[in-house]
């Protein structure tokens, strides 16, 4: 075959290849959010209350233990699961029951959820229960918010500072 | 006629087009693995340049990438684009490589190891790209970081939440530096190890792309880099979620799945696909043929078979039978592809030897010993009638040559054309055939990698055992054809027959006369 024609064909194939590379390197554009949407991200870690309180061991129970294991109180390590409900404009946005982490369920609960919502004015309300021995919420939070399009509102939690806060 | 997978026909058709434009030496699909290596080299060299100017801190990363891209667009900007597009091109070539090997049936049987090690290699490349996007620390970097963390959090590995690092203002420089370490050193080391494993069962591995193909690919990459330079999104901002992202679908295609599935489900989907791909060689399992056997009485330890074996299945060791030769060869049945190329390599396979007794060679295939091949040849020659008596030699993995059998054409199909001792051609001519037509897989696309390369070299006289000069080349024709090339091979065969008739001083026939003779031979 004619040399020029061969090089021409090669150029055509290289171009075709690079068009494929270029196109999928950028396109089709990915729409992470619809128009006029924002994101509420619920993200925190929290050490929930222990499931059971410490208990004094009886003399009989102590005698059954090896001498070096004889502690006067037994404190089970397992923590309570966390229950949480989040409402936006009185509509339930998410409801979660999260077990504590760790082999013995003795570490904190982790929650990470991203929820797409319509931007604008909203009333935000949520409650959490972190103690299995108490019925009903142990923490509550309410706030009126204004979400701009593409804004990410973070709902965080810090028991030491009184509970939930947004940023 | 056996069923031919349409995907195979498709690839063979594309390859034929590429052969027209590039020739078989530069055919991108014949060199697709080498092309992937070439793109890795471009990625590596451009990456080294970028690393010089890249700030591996959280606060400085984005600004340094912007500076590289815009302030020195003619060098750093081009390097960044080359880095990105070569990475993308590497994924395209790897995926094409996988598809091609599957379509051409080169993934199961003895090839299972290369296939199984190849699948995770693709994932290593993908994760390498993911950490690369992370390092730019733009909106897409944050998106990648956030969703990757959600995937990692879904695994029962760590009790904390990695995702929390990317909301609010909690991310630390240390974590970012860890990512830089992974991308710059950790993952590349894994990739090198995976690639080494991938080609471990092959011998004479070629990882350097042919010069012409490398130059062409580089020019194309450079042109694309100049025409559409890679740029960043806006700087990462944890308080913002951009509505639209220009995702690199070659690397980040898993993340949009998380719009529809949880992180755990996404893992299940991707792992299921991976496991399915890795199990493909056994769905269904391919029957393994008997391995080559060494007959020490006829082996002088010349080592030619060990040099020619494309799968490193033959090793050389000290002589164990007390013979005067220093070495002998040993076959590892687990690695043997049963291609028979070693039979063609063995000088003892010369069919002129042991003429009136059973021909035994130094290394042989028990299911088709060299003696049987010689017997087939004797029988085929005896069957030949009429003018222009031709023996066609081919292989089981190319075009089915049995369809060309006629009164004056007899065929012998071998496991691989490399199995044919070069002297077999001379033997056919010496015993009554007017011509020998040798076919097999297309040039540079041997099913067993090197069969037709060794055959060519033996015919040229540059690799032992050679086709001797006394074999009249004007009575020999080599034309290679795939299952798609039925008509082309018929035309070449007809032309050869016409040529043979001319040589023998017989009345020259027209092509149509020879064709009608051929067709009447079929009836």
XYZ file of C-alpha atoms in Angstrom:
690
model
C 0.000 0.000 0.000
C 1.071 3.524 -0.688
C 3.263 4.781 2.157
C 1.452 8.107 2.513
C -1.890 6.347 2.589
C -0.586 4.012 5.286
C 0.595 6.896 7.437
C -2.707 8.646 6.798
C -4.591 5.587 8.004
C -2.342 5.346 11.044
C -3.031 8.990 11.860
C -6.733 8.272 11.577
C -6.515 5.352 14.034
C -4.364 7.313 16.486
C -6.867 10.170 16.331
C -9.747 7.781 16.939
C -7.944 6.309 19.936
C -7.174 9.728 21.405
C -10.758 10.900 20.882
C -11.919 7.923 22.987
C -9.282 8.686 25.632
C -10.162 12.372 25.702
C -13.921 11.874 25.751
C -14.120 9.432 28.644
C -11.473 11.360 30.508
C -14.011 14.183 30.985
C -17.381 13.187 29.659
C -20.203 12.594 30.065
C -20.337 15.101 32.910
C -21.405 13.598 36.176
C -24.271 15.368 37.937
C -23.610 14.854 41.572
C -26.585 17.006 42.498
C -29.682 18.110 40.676
C -30.150 21.785 40.078
C -30.902 23.744 43.267
C -29.862 20.910 45.553
C -27.735 21.001 48.686
C -26.367 18.264 50.918
C -26.898 17.600 54.581
C -24.083 15.472 55.938
C -24.648 13.766 59.220
C -21.265 12.771 60.546
C -20.040 12.118 64.044
C -18.594 9.537 66.355
C -19.910 9.184 69.867
C -19.267 6.892 72.812
C -22.780 5.882 73.850
C -23.642 4.970 77.421
C -22.761 1.545 78.805
C -25.545 -1.007 78.466
C -25.245 -2.140 82.037
C -24.090 -0.327 85.135
C -21.282 -1.669 87.286
C -22.333 -4.302 89.792
C -20.778 -5.368 93.082
C -19.802 -9.017 93.090
C -20.934 -11.214 95.952
C -18.393 -13.017 98.130
C -19.379 -16.328 96.513
C -18.804 -14.935 93.014
C -15.432 -13.535 94.039
C -14.299 -16.865 95.462
C -14.977 -18.519 92.081
C -12.448 -16.240 90.434
C -8.693 -16.649 90.420
C -7.093 -14.614 93.249
C -5.549 -12.115 90.826
C -8.902 -11.552 89.069
C -10.915 -10.710 92.170
C -12.184 -7.191 91.460
C -14.996 -6.022 93.701
C -17.095 -4.721 90.828
C -17.985 -6.125 87.398
C -18.324 -3.457 84.735
C -19.553 -4.864 81.379
C -17.905 -3.056 78.485
C -20.697 -3.205 75.949
C -22.190 0.120 74.986
C -25.723 1.036 73.982
C -26.737 1.212 70.352
C -27.556 4.687 69.114
C -30.948 5.574 67.714
C -31.379 8.702 65.677
C -34.086 10.401 63.650
C -33.599 13.446 61.465
C -36.506 15.535 60.201
C -36.508 18.318 57.660
C -39.639 20.443 57.617
C -41.242 17.753 59.796
C -40.604 15.085 57.196
C -38.462 12.144 58.237
C -35.192 12.425 56.347
C -33.355 9.527 57.921
C -33.761 7.076 60.748
C -30.850 5.015 61.964
C -29.970 2.517 64.642
C -26.220 2.168 64.866
C -24.405 -0.487 66.866
C -21.168 0.416 68.648
C -17.982 -0.715 66.924
C -15.375 -3.089 68.328
C -15.411 -6.855 68.889
C -17.060 -6.349 72.247
C -19.228 -3.458 71.057
C -17.323 -1.327 73.514
C -16.248 1.474 71.197
C -18.023 4.501 69.796
C -20.741 4.553 67.185
C -19.919 6.069 63.815
C -22.447 7.612 61.544
C -21.814 9.141 58.147
C -24.718 9.921 55.859
C -25.038 12.368 53.022
C -28.540 13.377 52.143
C -29.420 15.468 49.122
C -32.119 18.054 49.778
C -33.651 21.003 47.994
C -31.861 24.257 48.753
C -33.743 27.000 50.581
C -35.268 27.689 53.993
C -35.895 24.661 56.171
C -36.543 23.700 59.743
C -34.178 21.007 60.912
C -35.032 18.745 63.830
C -33.307 15.667 65.151
C -33.128 13.558 68.243
C -30.833 10.854 69.453
C -30.941 8.196 72.118
C -27.563 6.933 73.308
C -28.720 5.012 76.374
C -30.629 1.777 76.015
C -31.862 2.087 79.579
C -33.706 5.339 78.901
C -36.797 5.528 76.746
C -37.032 8.486 74.405
C -34.433 11.004 73.276
C -31.333 11.789 75.291
C -30.348 14.645 72.929
C -32.481 16.951 70.813
C -31.657 19.612 68.275
C -33.770 22.083 66.351
C -32.714 24.880 64.046
C -34.001 26.887 61.127
C -31.533 26.785 58.279
C -31.063 28.373 54.883
C -29.277 26.114 52.413
C -27.688 27.537 49.307
C -27.427 25.401 46.179
C -24.327 23.152 46.337
C -23.872 23.910 50.042
C -22.898 21.108 52.378
C -24.331 21.446 55.871
C -22.533 19.326 58.414
C -24.420 18.058 61.431
C -21.843 17.128 64.037
C -22.046 16.054 67.664
C -19.949 16.676 70.731
C -21.364 15.472 74.042
C -18.911 17.691 75.948
C -20.263 20.829 74.270
C -23.865 19.929 74.837
C -24.718 17.780 71.837
C -25.466 18.549 68.222
C -24.193 21.495 66.248
C -24.082 22.445 62.590
C -21.336 24.004 60.531
C -17.248 -26.543 10.371
C -16.781 -25.559 13.984
C -18.500 -22.531 15.501
C -16.329 -19.427 15.631
C -17.033 -16.960 18.393
C -18.314 -13.702 16.767
C -16.190 -11.660 19.158
C -13.150 -13.488 17.799
C -14.205 -12.718 14.241
C -14.672 -9.089 15.223
C -11.179 -8.774 16.683
C -9.625 -10.597 13.732
C -11.410 -8.232 11.343
C -10.142 -5.151 13.206
C -6.652 -6.623 13.300
C -6.752 -7.155 9.549
C -7.556 -3.447 9.136
C -4.718 -2.532 11.449
C -2.378 -4.805 9.495
C -3.125 -2.730 6.409
C -2.291 0.531 8.169
C 0.460 -0.510 10.584
C 1.784 -3.804 9.241
C 1.928 -6.799 11.547
C 5.083 -5.534 13.315
C 3.346 -2.402 14.581
C -0.197 -3.689 14.782
C -1.463 -2.095 18.032
C -3.621 -5.094 18.895
C -0.732 -7.537 18.465
C 1.277 -5.292 20.774
C -1.453 -4.241 23.132
C 0.306 -5.403 26.318
C 3.530 -3.728 25.222
C 1.579 -0.582 24.453
C 0.205 -0.600 28.013
C 3.800 -0.839 29.275
C 4.723 2.081 27.027
C 1.950 4.209 28.549
C 3.199 3.255 32.014
C 6.614 4.551 31.033
C 5.096 7.863 29.916
C 3.155 8.032 33.197
C 6.304 7.248 35.175
C 8.534 9.813 33.489
C 5.913 12.581 33.474
C 5.116 11.701 37.105
C 8.756 12.140 38.084
C 8.741 15.619 36.569
C 5.501 16.569 38.337
C 6.835 15.272 41.651
C 9.705 17.765 41.516
C 7.248 20.679 41.643
C 4.421 19.069 43.611
C 3.823 20.168 47.189
C 2.728 17.112 49.172
C 1.010 19.153 51.884
C -2.732 19.606 52.145
C -2.469 23.374 52.005
C 0.062 23.494 49.169
C -1.012 20.671 46.854
C -3.660 22.494 44.849
C -1.603 25.662 44.444
C 1.431 23.672 43.278
C -0.641 21.770 40.700
C -2.117 25.051 39.461
C 1.354 26.519 39.187
C 2.616 23.476 37.280
C -0.385 23.638 34.955
C -0.515 27.344 34.179
C 2.789 29.010 35.029
C 4.823 26.482 33.089
C 2.128 25.222 30.714
C 4.756 24.476 28.048
C 6.535 21.952 30.327
C 4.680 21.129 33.540
C 1.282 21.607 31.930
C 2.175 19.286 29.081
C 3.675 16.788 31.519
C 0.499 16.845 33.599
C -1.624 16.235 30.516
C 0.683 13.455 29.350
C 0.460 11.948 32.842
C -3.318 11.979 32.748
C -3.907 10.893 29.172
C -1.247 8.181 29.250
C -2.893 6.840 32.423
C -6.236 6.791 30.633
C -4.714 5.204 27.546
C -3.151 2.533 29.785
C -6.608 1.574 31.072
C -7.977 1.435 27.527
C -5.140 -0.855 26.432
C -5.447 -3.080 29.505
C -9.190 -3.496 29.010
C -8.701 -4.140 25.287
C -5.966 -6.631 26.140
C -8.373 -8.481 28.423
C -11.189 -8.457 25.873
C -8.881 -9.610 23.119
C -7.415 -12.484 25.099
C -10.936 -13.547 26.006
C -12.263 -13.214 22.472
C -9.366 -15.177 20.978
C -9.643 -17.903 23.619
C -6.280 -17.073 25.151
C -7.326 -16.958 28.773
C -7.978 -20.515 29.887
C -6.120 -23.813 30.042
C -2.400 -23.274 30.574
C -2.978 -19.507 30.403
C -5.065 -19.405 33.588
C -2.204 -17.969 35.642
C -1.668 -14.926 33.428
C -5.415 -14.280 33.344
C -5.957 -14.632 37.067
C -3.001 -12.389 37.913
C -4.053 -9.885 35.260
C -7.470 -9.094 36.755
C -6.187 -7.706 40.090
C -3.475 -5.865 38.180
C -6.212 -3.790 36.568
C -7.583 -2.923 40.000
C -4.136 -1.875 41.193
C -3.908 0.465 38.194
C -7.366 1.855 38.996
C -6.527 2.521 42.638
C -3.278 4.146 41.544
C -5.319 6.537 39.407
C -7.723 7.189 42.266
C -4.969 8.327 44.629
C -3.593 10.441 41.785
C -6.868 12.356 41.515
C -6.973 12.658 45.286
C -3.615 14.442 45.307
C -4.783 17.319 43.119
C -7.058 18.285 46.011
C -9.632 20.011 43.897
C -13.377 19.410 44.004
C -12.901 16.075 42.268
C -10.092 15.157 44.661
C -12.407 15.810 47.596
C -15.189 13.803 45.933
C -12.786 10.905 45.398
C -11.500 11.162 48.972
C -14.996 11.273 50.428
C -16.384 8.321 48.498
C -13.226 6.227 48.814
C -13.418 6.733 52.554
C -17.028 5.645 52.610
C -15.990 2.478 50.788
C -13.178 1.852 53.266
C -15.490 2.541 56.204
C -17.814 -0.164 54.923
C -15.061 -2.736 55.466
C -14.662 -4.198 58.947
C -11.078 -2.937 59.143
C -11.043 0.157 61.298
C -13.344 1.117 64.138
C -13.183 4.854 63.458
C -14.704 6.734 60.561
C -12.319 7.665 57.763
C -15.046 9.640 55.971
C -15.150 12.147 58.836
C -11.713 13.334 57.766
C -13.229 15.076 54.777
C -16.049 17.069 56.322
C -15.582 20.215 58.308
C -11.962 21.147 58.836
C -10.630 17.929 60.204
C -8.283 16.651 57.547
C -4.656 16.553 58.529
C -1.515 17.023 56.513
C -0.324 13.652 57.725
C -3.189 11.827 56.034
C -2.561 13.714 52.822
C 1.132 12.840 52.947
C 0.149 9.199 53.352
C -1.827 9.441 50.116
C 1.149 11.017 48.383
C 3.362 8.173 49.618
C 0.866 5.603 48.366
C 0.616 7.167 44.925
C 4.279 7.896 44.469
C 5.807 4.750 45.891
C 3.516 2.219 47.559
C 1.087 1.510 44.742
C 3.707 1.632 41.944
C 5.677 -1.046 43.818
C 2.558 -3.195 44.038
C 1.959 -2.639 40.340
C 5.488 -3.696 39.414
C 5.105 -6.844 41.530
C 1.729 -7.598 39.922
C 3.107 -7.105 36.404
C 6.071 -9.333 37.187
C 3.671 -12.026 38.385
C 1.454 -11.523 35.338
C 4.256 -12.389 32.898
C 6.056 -14.851 35.159
C 4.993 -17.930 33.207
C 6.134 -16.538 29.887
C 9.593 -16.610 28.436
C 11.089 -14.046 26.079
C 8.675 -11.426 27.378
C 8.671 -8.211 25.379
C 7.677 -5.145 27.319
C 9.120 -2.487 25.049
C 6.666 -1.331 22.402
C 7.880 -1.422 18.774
C 9.600 1.854 17.959
C 7.126 2.998 15.331
C 4.144 2.298 17.528
C 5.764 4.041 20.493
C 6.588 7.128 18.434
C 3.101 7.262 16.924
C 1.413 6.826 20.302
C 3.591 9.480 21.897
C 2.893 11.994 19.130
C -0.824 11.304 19.511
C -0.614 11.783 23.297
C 1.368 14.977 22.879
C -1.108 16.343 20.341
C -3.996 15.618 22.692
C -2.101 17.202 25.605
C -1.599 20.386 23.620
C -5.109 20.443 22.168
C -6.917 19.825 25.445
C -4.639 20.317 28.465
C -5.680 18.620 31.686
C -6.845 21.167 34.242
C -8.168 21.068 37.784
C -11.617 21.778 39.145
C -11.953 24.498 41.794
C -10.016 24.005 45.014
C -11.537 21.467 47.417
C -13.971 23.045 49.864
C -15.603 20.856 52.491
C -18.533 23.275 52.719
C -19.407 22.831 49.046
C -20.633 19.947 46.926
C -20.319 20.852 43.234
C -23.352 20.046 41.143
C -21.346 18.880 38.129
C -18.011 17.073 37.964
C -15.989 16.118 34.902
C -15.249 12.609 36.051
C -12.511 10.529 34.521
C -14.632 7.487 33.738
C -11.635 5.263 33.171
C -10.715 5.469 36.836
C -13.678 6.811 38.765
C -16.502 4.774 37.294
C -17.271 2.987 40.571
C -18.213 6.103 42.522
C -21.453 7.052 40.724
C -22.698 3.575 41.641
C -22.866 4.884 45.189
C -25.753 7.127 44.171
C -27.808 3.969 43.815
C -26.145 1.493 46.177
C -24.672 1.608 49.646
C -20.912 1.318 50.069
C -21.335 -2.319 51.137
C -23.415 -3.125 48.058
C -20.867 -1.368 45.847
C -18.183 -3.630 47.299
C -20.320 -6.680 46.626
C -20.884 -5.611 43.001
C -17.224 -4.872 42.267
C -15.914 -7.932 44.093
C -18.460 -10.172 42.356
C -17.361 -8.870 38.955
C -13.701 -9.376 39.925
C -14.258 -12.915 41.174
C -16.339 -13.762 38.113
C -13.568 -12.494 35.833
C -10.951 -14.446 37.769
C -13.002 -17.626 37.519
C -13.542 -17.315 33.759
C -10.723 -19.747 32.855
C -12.718 -22.506 34.542
C -16.138 -21.593 33.148
C -16.032 -24.219 31.745
C -12.621 -25.749 32.465
C -10.500 -26.430 29.414
C -9.143 -29.936 28.964
C -5.379 -29.935 29.295
C -3.480 -31.860 26.677
C -0.571 -34.113 27.530
C 2.716 -32.339 28.142
C 5.832 -32.824 26.044
C 8.014 -35.820 26.916
C 11.773 -36.039 26.767
C 13.400 -39.123 25.233
C 16.898 -38.966 26.638
C 18.271 -41.554 24.208
C 17.690 -39.041 21.420
C 18.493 -35.832 23.301
C 22.006 -34.442 23.000
C 21.304 -31.569 25.389
C 21.585 -28.904 22.695
C 19.074 -26.779 24.673
C 17.329 -25.468 21.543
C 13.911 -26.590 22.832
C 14.507 -24.773 26.136
C 15.408 -21.622 24.206
C 12.353 -21.892 21.970
C 9.739 -22.800 24.583
C 7.442 -19.742 24.893
C 6.244 -20.716 28.360
C 9.462 -21.488 30.203
C 8.339 -25.087 30.646
C 11.686 -26.620 29.689
C 14.738 -26.379 31.892
C 18.278 -27.566 31.315
C 19.949 -29.753 33.886
C 23.019 -31.942 34.223
C 22.874 -35.252 32.465
C 21.328 -38.018 34.557
C 21.683 -41.017 32.236
C 25.445 -41.208 32.025
C 25.500 -40.248 28.335
C 28.524 -38.340 27.050
C 26.589 -35.050 26.766
C 26.847 -32.456 29.521
C 23.159 -31.527 29.728
C 19.660 -32.773 29.259
C 16.314 -31.047 29.281
C 13.399 -31.521 31.613
C 9.756 -30.559 31.031
C 7.620 -29.042 33.758
C 4.152 -30.429 32.886
C 2.405 -27.684 34.873
C 3.870 -25.008 32.629
C 3.731 -26.916 29.334
C 1.215 -25.484 26.861
C 1.326 -28.668 24.707
C 2.097 -26.538 21.664
C 4.762 -28.888 20.321
C 7.128 -26.052 19.413
C 9.895 -28.030 21.147
C 9.374 -30.865 18.654
C 10.112 -28.469 15.825
C 13.179 -27.240 17.738
C 14.708 -30.672 18.200
C 17.322 -31.613 15.574
C 16.346 -35.257 16.131
C 12.876 -34.542 14.676
C 14.340 -34.615 11.174
C 12.035 -36.982 9.255
C 14.885 -38.180 7.019
C 16.287 -40.019 10.051
C 15.432 -43.637 10.889
C 13.709 -43.955 7.549
C 12.598 -47.572 7.901
C 11.967 -47.640 11.585
C 9.966 -45.733 14.131
C 11.177 -42.134 14.254
C 11.899 -41.101 17.813
C 12.994 -37.581 18.672
C 14.543 -35.999 21.746
C 11.352 -34.273 22.853
C 7.948 -35.248 21.573
C 4.219 -34.846 22.046
C 2.712 -38.165 23.155
C -0.652 -37.369 21.525
C 0.966 -36.608 18.136
C 4.490 -38.041 18.023
C 6.830 -37.034 15.236
C 6.634 -40.548 13.838
C 2.866 -40.122 13.342
C 3.448 -36.799 11.622
C 5.895 -38.420 9.229
C 3.434 -41.275 8.630
C 0.663 -38.730 7.915
C 2.984 -37.035 5.496
C 3.774 -40.315 3.713
C 0.055 -41.112 3.481
C -0.817 -37.610 2.297
C 1.818 -37.708 -0.448
C 0.579 -41.130 -1.540
C -2.952 -39.744 -1.874
C -1.920 -36.827 -4.091
C -3.095 -37.148 -7.672
C -3.037 -34.968 -10.763
C -0.962 -31.908 -11.546
C 0.423 -29.476 -8.998
C 0.481 -31.840 -6.043
C 0.565 -29.744 -2.951
C 0.923 -30.448 0.732
C -0.611 -27.798 2.971
C 0.775 -27.550 6.491
C -1.166 -25.530 9.019
C -2.084 -25.312 12.665
C -5.144 -26.100 14.748
C -5.551 -22.533 15.987
C -5.727 -20.752 12.662
C -7.913 -21.399 9.639
C -9.240 -24.953 9.384
C -7.244 -26.235 6.418
C -9.163 -29.487 6.033
C -11.667 -27.577 3.849
C -9.008 -27.194 1.146
C -8.380 -30.902 0.744
C -8.695 -32.057 -2.875
C -7.246 -34.710 -5.142
C -4.057 -32.730 -5.623
C -4.041 -31.017 -2.243
C -3.509 -32.840 1.021
C -3.392 -31.132 4.382
C -1.671 -31.759 7.702
C -2.645 -29.673 10.693
C -0.286 -29.475 13.668
C -0.813 -28.068 17.177
C 1.260 -25.070 16.148
C 3.187 -24.373 12.972
C 6.281 -24.068 15.173
C 5.880 -27.801 15.840
C 6.877 -28.518 12.263
C 10.508 -29.537 11.837
C 11.743 -27.365 8.971
C 13.073 -30.486 7.283
C 9.517 -31.834 7.002
C 9.010 -29.439 4.108
C 12.100 -30.757 2.390
C 10.923 -34.302 3.131
C 7.581 -33.629 1.422
C 9.278 -32.232 -1.684
C 11.769 -35.087 -1.793
C 9.029 -37.699 -1.596
C 6.709 -36.578 -4.350
C 4.978 -33.326 -3.468
C 5.372 -30.613 -6.111
C 4.913 -27.835 -3.618
C 4.484 -27.170 0.077
C 2.140 -24.440 1.226
C 2.679 -23.459 4.855
C 0.032 -21.519 6.717
C -0.888 -20.985 10.396
C -1.741 -18.041 12.624
C -1.242 -14.562 11.182
C 2.289 -13.182 11.304
C 3.165 -11.836 14.762
C -0.028 -13.262 16.192
C 0.828 -16.881 16.914
C -1.596 -18.501 19.360
C 1.458 -19.930 21.124
C 3.404 -16.640 20.848
C 6.519 -17.718 18.977
C 5.541 -20.621 16.691
C 5.532 -18.720 13.419
C 8.489 -16.544 14.453
C 10.695 -19.603 15.000
C 9.406 -21.171 11.788
C 10.378 -18.069 9.799
C 13.832 -18.033 11.355
C 14.333 -21.731 10.660
C 13.331 -21.153 7.041
C 15.684 -18.162 6.809
C 18.466 -20.244 8.303
C 18.966 -17.981 11.324
C 17.664 -20.399 13.955
C 18.334 -24.090 14.413
C 17.246 -26.523 13.132
C 17.210 -24.816 9.749
C 15.515 -25.573 6.463
C 18.486 -26.550 4.342
C 19.437 -24.587 1.264
C 18.870 -27.610 -0.924
C 15.116 -27.278 -0.299
C 13.958 -25.410 -3.398
C 12.276 -22.252 -2.107
C 10.410 -21.791 -5.357
C 8.332 -24.836 -4.398
C 7.531 -23.484 -0.962
C 5.060 -20.789 -0.053
C 4.268 -19.344 3.342
C 0.968 -17.556 3.703
C -0.685 -17.081 7.058
C -4.395 -16.821 7.575
C -6.889 -16.551 10.391
C -10.376 -18.020 10.484
C -11.603 -14.837 8.778
C -9.323 -15.302 5.777
C -10.906 -18.310 4.060
C -11.270 -16.674 0.655
C -7.847 -15.022 0.739
C -6.146 -18.288 1.543
C -8.023 -20.039 -1.266
C -6.832 -17.369 -3.676
C -3.218 -17.686 -2.492
C -3.359 -21.461 -2.637
C -4.768 -21.360 -6.145
C -2.116 -18.912 -7.213
C 0.568 -21.147 -5.715
C -0.774 -24.163 -7.535
C -0.683 -22.231 -10.766
C 2.875 -21.190 -10.022
C 3.882 -24.808 -9.290
C 2.417 -25.962 -12.573
C 4.448 -23.322 -14.362
C 7.638 -24.382 -12.608
C 7.187 -27.983 -13.550
C 7.049 -26.990 -17.192
C 3.472 -28.036 -17.443
C 0.968 -26.053 -19.429
C 0.229 -22.920 -17.514
C -3.357 -22.882 -16.368
C -5.448 -19.875 -15.698
C -6.500 -19.164 -12.155
C -10.084 -20.056 -13.024
C -8.990 -23.413 -14.424
C -7.116 -24.208 -11.239
C -10.066 -23.039 -9.179
C -12.489 -25.235 -11.066
C -10.071 -28.155 -10.641
C -9.974 -27.406 -6.950
C -13.751 -27.316 -6.755
C -14.153 -30.537 -8.725
C -11.683 -32.144 -6.316
C -14.104 -31.225 -3.564
C -17.083 -32.875 -5.203
